[in-house]
Amino acid sequence: MPKPLLVMKFGGTSVGSPEAVRRAAELAAHAAADFRVVVVASAMSKVTDLLLDTLEQGERGDETAVEANLQALLDKHMAASAELVPSERRPAVEARLRELLDRYGRIARGMLLLRERPPRSVDEAVSTGEKLSTVLLAETLEAAGVPAQAVDSAELIVTDDLFGSASPLMEETRAKASARLGPLLADGVLPVATGFNGATAKGVPTTLGRGGSDFSAAILAAALDADQLWIWTDVDGILTGDPRVISDARVLPEVTYNEAAELAYAGAKVLHQRTLAPLIDKEIPVWIKNTFRPERPGTRIGPHAGERMGVRAITSLPKVSLISIEAVSFTQSGAQLMSRALAAAVRAKVDVLMLSRSSFRQNFCMLVRTAEVEAVLESLRDELALELDHGYVHPIEIDHSVGLVAAVGEGMRGTPGLAGRLFTAISQHSINIIAIAQGSSELTIAVVVRQDQLEEAVRAIHSECGLGSAVDVA
Ligand code: ADP
Ligand code: ASP
Ligand code: MG
């Protein structure tokens, strides 16, 4: 019997310094005693931001900034190599790091020349961070006596060509990933795969969206039929609220796939929003654990999470906008207008995070990410051009100064009066509720409030649900 297969993902902070890379390698080496291990790693923290910033500076024509950033990227990875890689391997490793950064530099300088930043070239360039970090992590494992090999996930994950937010094609990925990784695993070599990136069937490089290394790890876990996925990060697990907003947030020992997916979708950065989808059918369990405190139990995500009443966690999305559409006359069908608006959003490939409708006034509003407002507006104006031109529909209104707060928990459906309590808690802080939505699954209650009152709303609901205290009262 082969050992069970474990995919381990290390996030940006977990490979963010030579010391962290060493810890990550130790954790992988330790797990390799009991499992066949595939590691997936993010870029060192802040590197992806720097890579993207460099390309923006290129488009802007700022040569000095581009060159300074290129030097900073080289220095950071060379310094890490000097600490992590034994001297006999260093020339080869440094040559590889230089080669990767030279290739990236050519793309950045090309943008400088053309004053253009095509999404396809951005995707090719931006996964350089993961290519660099995986070289360092694989070498660190080798230095610790664990045979390891850095693998570019462009060779493993097949995606569509939506640059910047590509989706995996699972059958093709399964074939490619097992053909490439199977022999390594059979030979006892630990693959260290890049997070964040893939390639189309024709081999054009793509990325899966910011924070997408979690998703990469889940895609590979599903494609390889892994027994478990462990996501190593910089907090003790999934907490009842964002620790940057809520000082007494607690670690949740267990959450369900549905809860974790809702939390991720509604802004809990600890998991990329698409992470869980590939794992649910196969019921592959996920653990979220702290690289810097590995002895902590972490959070287990699976199909069930024990009997529990009430809200499990609170999360929020600050960068969202509310788009309101209203028919001029009540003789027009608001429902029809809404269905056309939704179709327009789908065509623009924009996620509608929430939808709320008043049937009497024939108006409705939809919540989208602020970054996607322009795309959805263009599509809406196209769809409703006739009505807007003839004044059958009021001019579309957009409110950028809102935020979404969401209470999530499977147990909410068994807790009568919960919604009322949440709204009371919010209004006791004089926070104005702009819109409300509760899916029929009753897994999430979402409330739109003013952006400057968002954190207060999160704290009010967290406290009302007793999530921060030792005793669960919600
Ligand atoms: P990584 O680089 O390891 O992927 P991220 O920064 O993407 O890490 O995600 C971890 C961060 O998510 C934490 O440091 C924390 O600030 C934030 N976070 C937001 N909401 C939550 C939550 N409910 N539970 C845990 N962490 C959260
Ligand atoms: N490095 C990528 C990012 O910063 C992917 C990730 O960290 O998950 O978005
Ligand atoms: Mg992340």
mmCIF file of N, CA and C in Angstrom, residues 44-122:
data_model
loop_
_atom_site.group_PDB
_atom_site.id
_atom_site.type_symbol
_atom_site.label_atom_id
_atom_site.label_comp_id
_atom_site.label_asym_id
_atom_site.label_seq_id
_atom_site.Cartn_x
_atom_site.Cartn_y
_atom_site.Cartn_z
ATOM 1 N N MET A 44 7.041 34.662 -2.171
ATOM 2 C CA MET A 44 7.385 35.263 -0.871
ATOM 3 C C MET A 44 6.475 36.482 -0.672
ATOM 4 N N SER A 45 6.090 36.764 0.591
ATOM 5 C CA SER A 45 5.080 37.808 0.788
ATOM 6 C C SER A 45 5.531 39.138 0.177
ATOM 7 N N LYS A 46 4.617 39.876 -0.349
ATOM 8 C CA LYS A 46 4.781 41.181 -1.011
ATOM 9 C C LYS A 46 5.392 41.082 -2.409
ATOM 10 N N VAL A 47 5.893 39.893 -2.791
ATOM 11 C CA VAL A 47 6.562 39.809 -4.101
ATOM 12 C C VAL A 47 5.559 39.979 -5.253
ATOM 13 N N THR A 48 4.378 39.362 -5.125
ATOM 14 C CA THR A 48 3.397 39.507 -6.220
ATOM 15 C C THR A 48 2.980 40.965 -6.379
ATOM 16 N N ASP A 49 2.807 41.659 -5.242
ATOM 17 C CA ASP A 49 2.467 43.099 -5.316
ATOM 18 C C ASP A 49 3.562 43.851 -6.066
ATOM 19 N N LEU A 50 4.810 43.516 -5.738
ATOM 20 C CA LEU A 50 5.940 44.213 -6.362
ATOM 21 C C LEU A 50 6.015 43.897 -7.863
ATOM 22 N N LEU A 51 5.759 42.645 -8.205
ATOM 23 C CA LEU A 51 5.777 42.256 -9.623
ATOM 24 C C LEU A 51 4.703 43.015 -10.399
ATOM 25 N N LEU A 52 3.516 43.105 -9.804
ATOM 26 C CA LEU A 52 2.421 43.804 -10.492
ATOM 27 C C LEU A 52 2.699 45.302 -10.576
ATOM 28 N N ASP A 53 3.255 45.846 -9.493
ATOM 29 C CA ASP A 53 3.579 47.276 -9.474
ATOM 30 C C ASP A 53 4.604 47.598 -10.567
ATOM 31 N N THR A 54 5.580 46.716 -10.730
ATOM 32 C CA THR A 54 6.617 46.941 -11.750
ATOM 33 C C THR A 54 5.990 47.032 -13.142
ATOM 34 N N LEU A 55 5.030 46.157 -13.400
ATOM 35 C CA LEU A 55 4.391 46.169 -14.725
ATOM 36 C C LEU A 55 3.578 47.462 -14.904
ATOM 37 N N GLU A 56 2.937 47.908 -13.822
ATOM 38 C CA GLU A 56 2.188 49.177 -13.915
ATOM 39 C C GLU A 56 3.129 50.346 -14.189
ATOM 40 N N GLN A 57 4.279 50.328 -13.496
ATOM 41 C CA GLN A 57 5.265 51.395 -13.730
ATOM 42 C C GLN A 57 5.751 51.343 -15.174
ATOM 43 N N GLY A 58 5.875 50.127 -15.702
ATOM 44 C CA GLY A 58 6.289 49.958 -17.094
ATOM 45 C C GLY A 58 5.280 50.630 -18.016
ATOM 46 N N GLU A 59 4.024 50.327 -17.796
ATOM 47 C CA GLU A 59 2.980 50.906 -18.643
ATOM 48 C C GLU A 59 2.987 52.436 -18.546
ATOM 49 N N ARG A 60 3.288 52.917 -17.338
ATOM 50 C CA ARG A 60 3.309 54.365 -17.116
ATOM 51 C C ARG A 60 4.555 55.018 -17.720
ATOM 52 N N GLY A 61 5.563 54.185 -18.012
ATOM 53 C CA GLY A 61 6.780 54.718 -18.624
ATOM 54 C C GLY A 61 7.843 55.128 -17.615
ATOM 55 N N ASP A 62 7.709 54.651 -16.375
ATOM 56 C CA ASP A 62 8.674 55.040 -15.346
ATOM 57 C C ASP A 62 9.832 54.026 -15.300
ATOM 58 N N GLU A 63 10.843 54.293 -16.105
ATOM 59 C CA GLU A 63 11.957 53.358 -16.232
ATOM 60 C C GLU A 63 12.729 53.206 -14.920
ATOM 61 N N THR A 64 12.909 54.328 -14.216
ATOM 62 C CA THR A 64 13.659 54.280 -12.953
ATOM 63 C C THR A 64 12.981 53.334 -11.960
ATOM 64 N N ALA A 65 11.646 53.446 -11.868
ATOM 65 C CA ALA A 65 10.919 52.588 -10.922
ATOM 66 C C ALA A 65 11.031 51.131 -11.346
ATOM 67 N N VAL A 66 10.918 50.865 -12.642
ATOM 68 C CA VAL A 66 11.007 49.480 -13.132
ATOM 69 C C VAL A 66 12.371 48.890 -12.764
ATOM 70 N N GLU A 67 13.423 49.636 -13.043
ATOM 71 C CA GLU A 67 14.768 49.108 -12.774
ATOM 72 C C GLU A 67 14.988 48.917 -11.268
ATOM 73 N N ALA A 68 14.485 49.862 -10.466
ATOM 74 C CA ALA A 68 14.653 49.746 -9.004
ATOM 75 C C ALA A 68 13.924 48.504 -8.494
ATOM 76 N N ASN A 69 12.710 48.279 -8.990
ATOM 77 C CA ASN A 69 11.949 47.097 -8.556
ATOM 78 C C ASN A 69 12.649 45.803 -8.975
ATOM 79 N N LEU A 70 13.168 45.797 -10.202
ATOM 80 C CA LEU A 70 13.855 44.575 -10.671
ATOM 81 C C LEU A 70 15.038 44.245 -9.769
ATOM 82 N N GLN A 71 15.763 45.298 -9.393
ATOM 83 C CA GLN A 71 16.912 45.100 -8.510
ATOM 84 C C GLN A 71 16.458 44.589 -7.139
ATOM 85 N N ALA A 72 15.360 45.171 -6.622
ATOM 86 C CA ALA A 72 14.862 44.754 -5.300
ATOM 87 C C ALA A 72 14.444 43.281 -5.330
ATOM 88 N N LEU A 73 13.814 42.874 -6.422
ATOM 89 C CA LEU A 73 13.379 41.473 -6.538
ATOM 90 C C LEU A 73 14.589 40.535 -6.570
ATOM 91 N N LEU A 74 15.601 40.939 -7.325
ATOM 92 C CA LEU A 74 16.809 40.117 -7.420
ATOM 93 C C LEU A 74 17.492 40.038 -6.049
ATOM 94 N N ASP A 75 17.636 41.197 -5.406
ATOM 95 C CA ASP A 75 18.323 41.224 -4.102
ATOM 96 C C ASP A 75 17.619 40.330 -3.087
ATOM 97 N N LYS A 76 16.291 40.434 -3.037
ATOM 98 C CA LYS A 76 15.528 39.676 -2.036
ATOM 99 C C LYS A 76 15.758 38.169 -2.207
ATOM 100 N N HIS A 77 15.676 37.698 -3.448
ATOM 101 C CA HIS A 77 15.801 36.255 -3.654
ATOM 102 C C HIS A 77 17.250 35.779 -3.564
ATOM 103 N N MET A 78 18.177 36.629 -3.954
ATOM 104 C CA MET A 78 19.599 36.258 -3.804
ATOM 105 C C MET A 78 19.961 36.165 -2.319
ATOM 106 N N ALA A 79 19.452 37.095 -1.548
ATOM 107 C CA ALA A 79 19.741 37.077 -0.102
ATOM 108 C C ALA A 79 19.175 35.802 0.514
ATOM 109 N N ALA A 80 17.968 35.422 0.103
ATOM 110 C CA ALA A 80 17.361 34.194 0.642
ATOM 111 C C ALA A 80 18.182 32.982 0.227
ATOM 112 N N SER A 81 18.625 32.989 -1.034
ATOM 113 C CA SER A 81 19.434 31.868 -1.516
ATOM 114 C C SER A 81 20.717 31.744 -0.698
ATOM 115 N N ALA A 82 21.342 32.895 -0.424
ATOM 116 C CA ALA A 82 22.597 32.874 0.340
ATOM 117 C C ALA A 82 22.395 32.238 1.709
ATOM 118 N N GLU A 83 21.216 32.427 2.290
ATOM 119 C CA GLU A 83 20.968 31.850 3.625
ATOM 120 C C GLU A 83 20.535 30.390 3.579
ATOM 121 N N LEU A 84 19.857 30.030 2.485
ATOM 122 C CA LEU A 84 19.210 28.716 2.485
ATOM 123 C C LEU A 84 19.974 27.639 1.724
ATOM 124 N N VAL A 85 20.698 28.047 0.695
ATOM 125 C CA VAL A 85 21.254 27.062 -0.234
ATOM 126 C C VAL A 85 22.727 26.800 0.092
ATOM 127 N N PRO A 86 23.120 25.525 0.240
ATOM 128 C CA PRO A 86 24.522 25.213 0.528
ATOM 129 C C PRO A 86 25.434 25.721 -0.600
ATOM 130 N N SER A 87 26.668 26.105 -0.244
ATOM 131 C CA SER A 87 27.516 26.811 -1.214
ATOM 132 C C SER A 87 27.735 26.034 -2.513
ATOM 133 N N GLU A 88 27.789 24.685 -2.432
ATOM 134 C CA GLU A 88 28.067 23.945 -3.679
ATOM 135 C C GLU A 88 26.904 24.042 -4.676
ATOM 136 N N ARG A 89 25.696 24.259 -4.184
ATOM 137 C CA ARG A 89 24.527 24.348 -5.079
ATOM 138 C C ARG A 89 24.241 25.797 -5.506
ATOM 139 N N ARG A 90 24.873 26.739 -4.787
ATOM 140 C CA ARG A 90 24.462 28.136 -4.969
ATOM 141 C C ARG A 90 24.643 28.678 -6.387
ATOM 142 N N PRO A 91 25.775 28.384 -7.056
ATOM 143 C CA PRO A 91 25.903 28.948 -8.419
ATOM 144 C C PRO A 91 24.754 28.518 -9.337
ATOM 145 N N ALA A 92 24.381 27.253 -9.286
ATOM 146 C CA ALA A 92 23.297 26.769 -10.161
ATOM 147 C C ALA A 92 21.970 27.437 -9.782
ATOM 148 N N VAL A 93 21.730 27.535 -8.479
ATOM 149 C CA VAL A 93 20.454 28.123 -8.020
ATOM 150 C C VAL A 93 20.405 29.607 -8.384
ATOM 151 N N GLU A 94 21.506 30.292 -8.148
ATOM 152 C CA GLU A 94 21.503 31.731 -8.454
ATOM 153 C C GLU A 94 21.340 31.962 -9.955
ATOM 154 N N ALA A 95 21.932 31.095 -10.755
ATOM 155 C CA ALA A 95 21.770 31.226 -12.212
ATOM 156 C C ALA A 95 20.294 31.064 -12.581
ATOM 157 N N ARG A 96 19.626 30.122 -11.920
ATOM 158 C CA ARG A 96 18.200 29.889 -12.194
ATOM 159 C C ARG A 96 17.349 31.099 -11.765
ATOM 160 N N LEU A 97 17.662 31.652 -10.591
ATOM 161 C CA LEU A 97 16.903 32.818 -10.113
ATOM 162 C C LEU A 97 17.084 33.986 -11.087
ATOM 163 N N ARG A 98 18.338 34.181 -11.524
ATOM 164 C CA ARG A 98 18.617 35.263 -12.489
ATOM 165 C C ARG A 98 17.870 35.042 -13.798
ATOM 166 N N GLU A 99 17.865 33.793 -14.231
ATOM 167 C CA GLU A 99 17.198 33.472 -15.500
ATOM 168 C C GLU A 99 15.701 33.816 -15.418
ATOM 169 N N LEU A 100 15.078 33.431 -14.292
ATOM 170 C CA LEU A 100 13.645 33.722 -14.124
ATOM 171 C C LEU A 100 13.400 35.223 -14.094
ATOM 172 N N LEU A 101 14.269 35.951 -13.372
ATOM 173 C CA LEU A 101 14.060 37.402 -13.280
ATOM 174 C C LEU A 101 14.422 38.116 -14.585
ATOM 175 N N ASP A 102 15.367 37.552 -15.346
ATOM 176 C CA ASP A 102 15.681 38.138 -16.663
ATOM 177 C C ASP A 102 14.469 38.037 -17.581
ATOM 178 N N ARG A 103 13.835 36.867 -17.537
ATOM 179 C CA ARG A 103 12.666 36.666 -18.401
ATOM 180 C C ARG A 103 11.562 37.653 -17.994
ATOM 181 N N TYR A 104 11.367 37.775 -16.697
ATOM 182 C CA TYR A 104 10.367 38.726 -16.193
ATOM 183 C C TYR A 104 10.749 40.158 -16.608
ATOM 184 N N GLY A 105 12.041 40.472 -16.466
ATOM 185 C CA GLY A 105 12.524 41.819 -16.802
ATOM 186 C C GLY A 105 12.267 42.149 -18.268
ATOM 187 N N ARG A 106 12.403 41.135 -19.132
ATOM 188 C CA ARG A 106 12.157 41.397 -20.568
ATOM 189 C C ARG A 106 10.697 41.792 -20.789
ATOM 190 N N ILE A 107 9.802 41.122 -20.079
ATOM 191 C CA ILE A 107 8.372 41.462 -20.253
ATOM 192 C C ILE A 107 8.113 42.877 -19.710
ATOM 193 N N ALA A 108 8.665 43.165 -18.522
ATOM 194 C CA ALA A 108 8.443 44.490 -17.909
ATOM 195 C C ALA A 108 9.010 45.599 -18.809
ATOM 196 N N ARG A 109 10.204 45.361 -19.355
ATOM 197 C CA ARG A 109 10.817 46.390 -20.221
ATOM 198 C C ARG A 109 10.050 46.516 -21.538
ATOM 199 N N GLY A 110 9.466 45.418 -21.983
ATOM 200 C CA GLY A 110 8.625 45.466 -23.187
ATOM 201 C C GLY A 110 7.436 46.388 -22.949
ATOM 202 N N MET A 111 6.864 46.294 -21.741
ATOM 203 C CA MET A 111 5.716 47.147 -21.415
ATOM 204 C C MET A 111 6.150 48.614 -21.373
ATOM 205 N N LEU A 112 7.362 48.821 -20.877
ATOM 206 C CA LEU A 112 7.936 50.168 -20.811
ATOM 207 C C LEU A 112 8.023 50.764 -22.224
ATOM 208 N N LEU A 113 8.425 49.925 -23.147
ATOM 209 C CA LEU A 113 8.609 50.364 -24.536
ATOM 210 C C LEU A 113 7.269 50.651 -25.209
ATOM 211 N N LEU A 114 6.325 49.743 -24.969
ATOM 212 C CA LEU A 114 5.046 49.842 -25.682
ATOM 213 C C LEU A 114 4.012 50.675 -24.931
ATOM 214 N N ARG A 115 4.304 50.965 -23.647
ATOM 215 C CA ARG A 115 3.326 51.657 -22.781
ATOM 216 C C ARG A 115 1.993 50.922 -22.783
ATOM 217 N N GLU A 116 2.094 49.632 -22.680
ATOM 218 C CA GLU A 116 0.903 48.795 -22.716
ATOM 219 C C GLU A 116 1.098 47.641 -21.743
ATOM 220 N N ARG A 117 -0.035 47.143 -21.208
ATOM 221 C CA ARG A 117 0.082 46.058 -20.218
ATOM 222 C C ARG A 117 -0.956 44.972 -20.557
ATOM 223 N N PRO A 118 -0.719 44.213 -21.622
ATOM 224 C CA PRO A 118 -1.726 43.235 -22.038
ATOM 225 C C PRO A 118 -1.914 42.151 -20.975
ATOM 226 N N PRO A 119 -3.175 41.798 -20.647
ATOM 227 C CA PRO A 119 -3.448 40.805 -19.594
ATOM 228 C C PRO A 119 -2.688 39.498 -19.803
ATOM 229 N N ARG A 120 -2.538 39.114 -21.054
ATOM 230 C CA ARG A 120 -1.844 37.855 -21.334
ATOM 231 C C ARG A 120 -0.374 37.922 -20.895
ATOM 232 N N SER A 121 0.262 39.076 -21.137
ATOM 233 C CA SER A 121 1.671 39.209 -20.728
ATOM 234 C C SER A 121 1.779 39.367 -19.211
ATOM 235 N N VAL A 122 0.774 40.023 -18.601
ATOM 236 C CA VAL A 122 0.783 40.153 -17.134
ATOM 237 C C VAL A 122 0.782 38.760 -16.519
#
